[in-house]
Short mmCIF file of C-alpha atoms in Angstrom, two decimals:
data_model
loop_
_atom_site.label_atom_id
_atom_site.label_comp_id
_atom_site.label_asym_id
_atom_site.label_seq_id
_atom_site.Cartn_x
_atom_site.Cartn_y
_atom_site.Cartn_z
CA THR R 1 259.50 154.47 121.77
CA ASP R 2 260.93 153.16 125.05
CA ASP R 3 260.24 149.43 125.16
CA ARG R 4 260.24 149.45 128.96
CA ILE R 5 256.97 151.39 129.03
CA ILE R 6 255.07 148.36 127.74
CA ARG R 7 255.56 146.76 131.16
CA SER R 8 254.04 149.75 132.96
CA PRO R 9 250.38 150.82 133.31
CA LEU R 10 251.08 154.11 131.53
CA LEU R 11 250.81 153.36 127.84
CA HIS R 12 248.11 150.75 127.26
CA ASP R 13 245.13 152.63 128.69
CA ARG R 14 246.10 155.72 126.73
CA MET R 15 246.40 153.80 123.48
CA GLU R 16 242.98 152.23 124.01
CA TYR R 17 241.45 155.58 125.01
CA TYR R 18 242.80 157.29 121.91
CA VAL R 19 241.47 154.61 119.55
CA GLU R 20 238.15 153.90 121.27
CA LYS R 21 237.15 157.28 122.77
CA LEU R 22 238.93 160.00 120.82
CA THR R 23 238.46 158.41 117.41
CA VAL R 24 235.15 158.31 115.56
CA GLN R 25 234.12 154.65 115.59
CA ASP R 26 234.19 154.24 111.84
CA PRO R 27 236.69 151.91 110.13
CA ASP R 28 238.30 154.66 108.04
CA SER R 29 238.82 156.85 111.10
CA ILE R 30 240.17 153.97 113.18
CA ASN R 31 242.59 153.07 110.40
CA LYS R 32 243.92 156.65 110.33
CA SER R 33 244.34 156.69 114.10
CA LEU R 34 246.20 153.38 114.07
CA ASP R 35 248.45 154.56 111.26
CA TYR R 36 249.23 157.69 113.31
CA LEU R 37 250.11 155.62 116.38
CA TYR R 38 252.25 153.12 114.46
CA ALA R 39 254.17 156.00 112.88
CA LEU R 40 255.15 157.11 116.40
CA LEU R 41 256.45 153.65 117.29
CA LYS R 42 259.69 152.17 115.99
CA PRO R 43 259.06 149.26 113.60
CA ASN R 44 260.44 145.97 114.92
CA ASP R 45 260.67 147.24 118.51
CA GLU R 46 258.62 145.61 121.25
CA ASN R 47 256.01 148.37 121.55
CA PHE R 48 255.33 148.32 117.81
CA LYS R 49 255.10 144.53 117.78
CA PHE R 50 252.82 144.41 120.80
CA TYR R 51 250.34 146.99 119.49
CA LEU R 52 250.30 145.66 115.95
CA ILE R 53 249.39 142.21 117.30
CA HIS R 54 247.00 143.68 119.88
CA PHE R 55 244.90 145.71 117.46
CA LEU R 56 244.98 143.04 114.76
CA ASN R 57 243.50 140.51 117.22
CA LYS R 58 241.06 143.09 118.54
CA TYR R 59 239.54 143.80 115.13
CA ALA R 60 239.85 140.26 113.81
CA THR R 61 237.43 139.17 116.53
CA SER R 62 235.27 142.30 116.69
CA LYS R 63 231.51 141.77 116.60
CA VAL R 64 230.91 145.34 115.42
CA VAL R 65 229.49 145.44 111.89
CA GLY R 66 232.08 146.72 109.41
CA PHE R 67 235.12 146.55 111.68
CA ASP R 68 236.56 143.73 109.57
CA ALA R 69 237.80 146.61 107.38
CA VAL R 70 240.32 147.46 110.12
CA TYR R 71 241.62 143.89 110.09
CA VAL R 72 242.00 144.02 106.29
CA HIS R 73 243.85 147.35 106.57
CA LEU R 74 246.32 146.05 109.13
CA VAL R 75 247.04 142.90 107.14
CA ASP R 76 247.44 144.78 103.86
CA GLU R 77 249.48 147.73 105.13
CA TYR R 78 251.67 146.14 107.78
CA TYR R 79 251.81 142.34 107.68
CA SER R 80 251.87 142.05 103.88
CA LYS R 81 254.44 144.84 103.58
CA GLY R 82 257.01 143.20 105.82
CA PHE R 83 256.46 145.15 109.04
CA ALA R 84 255.83 141.95 111.00
CA PRO R 85 258.98 139.84 110.50
CA TRP R 86 258.08 137.68 113.49
CA ILE R 87 255.15 136.07 111.67
CA ASP R 88 255.84 132.76 109.91
CA SER R 89 255.05 132.32 106.24
CA THR R 90 252.20 129.87 106.82
CA GLN R 91 250.38 132.18 109.22
CA LEU R 92 251.02 135.19 106.98
CA ALA R 93 249.56 133.36 103.97
CA LYS R 94 246.47 132.48 106.01
CA MET R 95 246.01 136.11 107.06
CA GLN R 96 246.47 137.32 103.49
CA ASN R 97 243.89 134.82 102.25
CA ASN R 98 241.44 136.00 104.92
CA SER R 99 242.06 139.61 103.93
CA ALA R 100 241.58 138.80 100.24
CA SER R 101 238.27 137.06 101.03
CA LEU R 102 236.95 139.98 103.06
CA ARG R 103 238.17 142.86 100.90
CA PRO R 104 235.51 142.57 98.12
CA ILE R 105 232.63 142.41 100.62
CA LEU R 106 233.57 145.24 102.95
CA ILE R 107 230.80 147.74 103.68
CA GLY R 108 230.81 150.38 100.95
CA LYS R 109 232.00 147.99 98.24
CA THR R 110 229.80 146.96 95.32
CA ALA R 111 228.47 143.48 96.04
CA PRO R 112 230.07 140.85 93.78
CA GLU R 113 227.81 139.84 90.92
CA ILE R 114 226.40 136.32 91.02
CA LYS R 115 224.12 134.38 88.69
CA VAL R 116 221.79 131.78 90.14
CA MET R 117 218.73 129.75 89.15
CA ARG R 118 215.36 131.16 90.13
CA TYR R 119 212.78 128.82 91.65
CA PRO R 120 210.40 127.46 90.45
CA ASP R 121 210.94 128.14 86.74
CA GLN R 122 214.74 127.54 86.79
CA SER R 123 215.39 130.72 84.85
CA ALA R 124 218.77 132.41 85.14
CA LEU R 125 218.88 135.40 87.46
CA SER R 126 221.69 137.81 88.31
CA LEU R 127 221.90 139.75 91.56
CA HIS R 128 222.64 143.04 89.81
CA SER R 129 219.60 142.71 87.55
CA ILE R 130 217.23 143.07 90.52
CA LYS R 131 215.72 146.54 90.35
CA SER R 132 214.86 147.68 93.85
CA PRO R 133 215.87 150.53 96.16
CA TYR R 134 217.11 147.88 98.60
CA THR R 135 218.00 144.24 98.08
CA ILE R 136 218.60 141.82 100.92
CA LEU R 137 220.79 138.88 99.99
CA PHE R 138 219.72 136.07 102.31
CA ILE R 139 221.82 132.90 102.21
CA TRP R 140 220.25 129.98 104.02
CA ASP R 141 220.19 126.19 104.43
CA PRO R 142 217.10 124.07 105.26
CA GLU R 143 219.29 121.86 107.48
CA CYS R 144 220.48 124.83 109.55
CA SER R 145 218.61 125.34 112.84
CA HIS R 146 219.38 129.07 112.90
CA CYS R 147 218.02 129.40 109.36
CA LYS R 148 214.82 127.61 110.36
CA ALA R 149 214.40 130.05 113.24
CA SER R 150 215.19 133.04 110.99
CA LEU R 151 212.82 132.26 108.12
CA PRO R 152 209.55 133.22 109.87
CA ILE R 153 211.18 136.45 111.07
CA VAL R 154 212.32 137.31 107.55
CA VAL R 155 208.84 136.54 106.18
CA LYS R 156 207.26 138.91 108.68
CA PHE R 157 209.86 141.55 107.90
CA TYR R 158 209.35 141.18 104.14
CA ASP R 159 205.57 141.44 104.40
CA LYS R 160 206.04 144.81 106.07
CA TRP R 161 208.85 146.18 103.93
CA LYS R 162 208.24 144.91 100.40
CA SER R 163 205.94 147.87 99.69
CA LYS R 164 208.70 150.20 100.91
CA GLY R 165 211.19 149.19 98.26
CA VAL R 166 212.81 146.10 99.77
CA GLU R 167 213.41 142.94 97.74
CA VAL R 168 214.86 139.70 99.07
CA LEU R 169 217.00 137.28 97.10
CA ALA R 170 217.06 134.08 99.16
CA ILE R 171 219.72 131.63 98.01
CA CYS R 172 219.46 128.10 99.33
CA THR R 173 222.89 126.52 99.81
CA GLN R 174 221.91 122.95 98.90
CA PHE R 175 223.71 121.47 95.88
CA THR R 176 222.87 119.11 92.99
CA ASP R 177 220.07 116.64 93.74
CA LYS R 178 219.54 118.09 97.24
CA VAL R 179 218.26 121.43 95.93
CA PRO R 180 214.61 120.22 95.96
CA ASN R 181 214.98 119.90 99.74
CA CYS R 182 214.95 123.69 99.87
CA TRP R 183 211.54 124.04 98.27
CA LYS R 184 210.20 120.98 100.06
CA TYR R 185 211.04 122.58 103.40
CA LEU R 186 209.30 125.84 102.43
CA ASP R 187 206.20 123.91 101.34
CA GLU R 188 206.12 121.74 104.46
CA GLN R 189 206.41 124.76 106.71
CA LYS R 190 203.82 126.62 104.60
CA ILE R 191 206.31 129.42 104.00
CA ALA R 192 205.28 131.28 100.86
CA PRO R 193 207.30 134.47 101.15
CA GLY R 194 206.79 135.97 97.69
CA TRP R 195 210.40 137.04 97.47
CA ILE R 196 212.94 135.66 94.95
CA ASN R 197 213.97 132.11 95.81
CA ALA R 198 217.02 130.74 94.04
CA ALA R 199 219.83 128.19 94.17
CA ASP R 200 223.08 127.41 92.40
CA PRO R 201 223.07 123.59 92.11
CA TYR R 202 226.67 123.31 90.91
CA HIS R 203 228.08 126.43 92.60
CA GLN R 204 228.98 127.91 89.21
CA SER R 205 228.68 131.45 90.58
CA LYS R 206 231.03 130.61 93.48
CA TYR R 207 228.81 132.75 95.72
CA LYS R 208 230.00 130.94 98.86
CA VAL R 209 233.56 131.97 98.06
CA LEU R 210 232.68 135.48 96.89
CA TYR R 211 230.65 136.19 100.02
CA ASP R 212 232.93 134.28 102.42
CA VAL R 213 230.03 132.09 103.56
CA LYS R 214 231.36 129.95 106.39
CA SER R 215 228.02 129.61 108.20
CA THR R 216 224.34 130.31 107.63
CA PRO R 217 222.19 132.33 107.68
CA GLN R 218 223.97 135.32 106.17
CA PHE R 219 222.41 138.69 105.35
CA PHE R 220 223.77 141.46 103.12
CA ILE R 221 221.73 144.66 102.71
CA LEU R 222 222.42 146.40 99.39
CA ASP R 223 221.30 149.73 97.98
CA ALA R 224 219.86 150.35 94.51
CA ASN R 225 223.36 150.25 92.99
CA LYS R 226 224.15 147.04 94.89
CA LYS R 227 226.57 148.75 97.24
CA ILE R 228 226.91 146.87 100.53
CA LEU R 229 225.29 148.96 103.27
CA VAL R 230 225.15 146.43 106.11
CA LYS R 231 226.19 142.84 106.65
CA GLY R 232 226.66 140.40 109.49
CA VAL R 233 223.32 141.12 111.16
CA GLY R 234 220.67 138.61 112.25
CA ALA R 235 217.11 138.29 111.02
CA GLU R 236 215.76 139.96 114.14
CA GLN R 237 217.87 143.07 113.39
CA LEU R 238 216.68 143.62 109.82
CA GLU R 239 213.78 145.90 110.70
CA GLU R 240 215.87 148.04 113.04
CA VAL R 241 218.58 148.40 110.40
CA MET R 242 216.10 149.33 107.66
CA ASP R 243 214.43 151.86 109.96
CA HIS R 244 217.83 153.47 110.46
CA LEU R 245 218.78 153.38 106.77
CA THR R 246 215.51 154.85 105.54
CA SER R 247 215.23 157.48 108.29
CA SER R 248 218.78 158.68 107.60
CA LYS R 249 217.76 159.46 104.01
CA MET R 250 214.86 161.67 105.02
#
């Protein structure tokens, strides 16, 4: 609680050690550890301010799958509740919007329901109606170079895992009269995956908003009840992740 200690080498390494080494690296555990530390600091003093900003930035930019839950926790429990009076209203609103976008798609949450149009028969299809032990929601764009590189990997993965209870719902992000470009690209590349191809020509389901799609490709791995198990991985990681998920159930 002595603000002078922030300018010494004594506190920072210990704070990091407690959170990173003595805390189980799971979002719920990290949140409890941070809450414990913040309770020991005086709100509005320099130490509190420094470590609230420090850990918010740390988990806002973390590449670890699922750690966005820590960012959401810090925004919801500290910034939104007035414990960060130094933040201006514009920045606070932006953080709250980010938190609100991420909250429904945190790992462990039930994936938001969406209704799209199945290709090629244009029949209506809902995500939650897919009956499969595992469903991979794959959001892609035929104009995206990373998507083009990912598609053959996903095809190979699906060929191996479809008999093991994995279904893929691949949603192409093209809109209106550009939707045929999706299927044209698959035909030209001779990609006939056998999974469920779909699109939402007029974005009626708002899936890009619901799933916070700012870039493509995006992968969400769901269980039979459509609970989000994993997200934010690349195509080349799908097999490793499924190996882990299925082996952990044995």
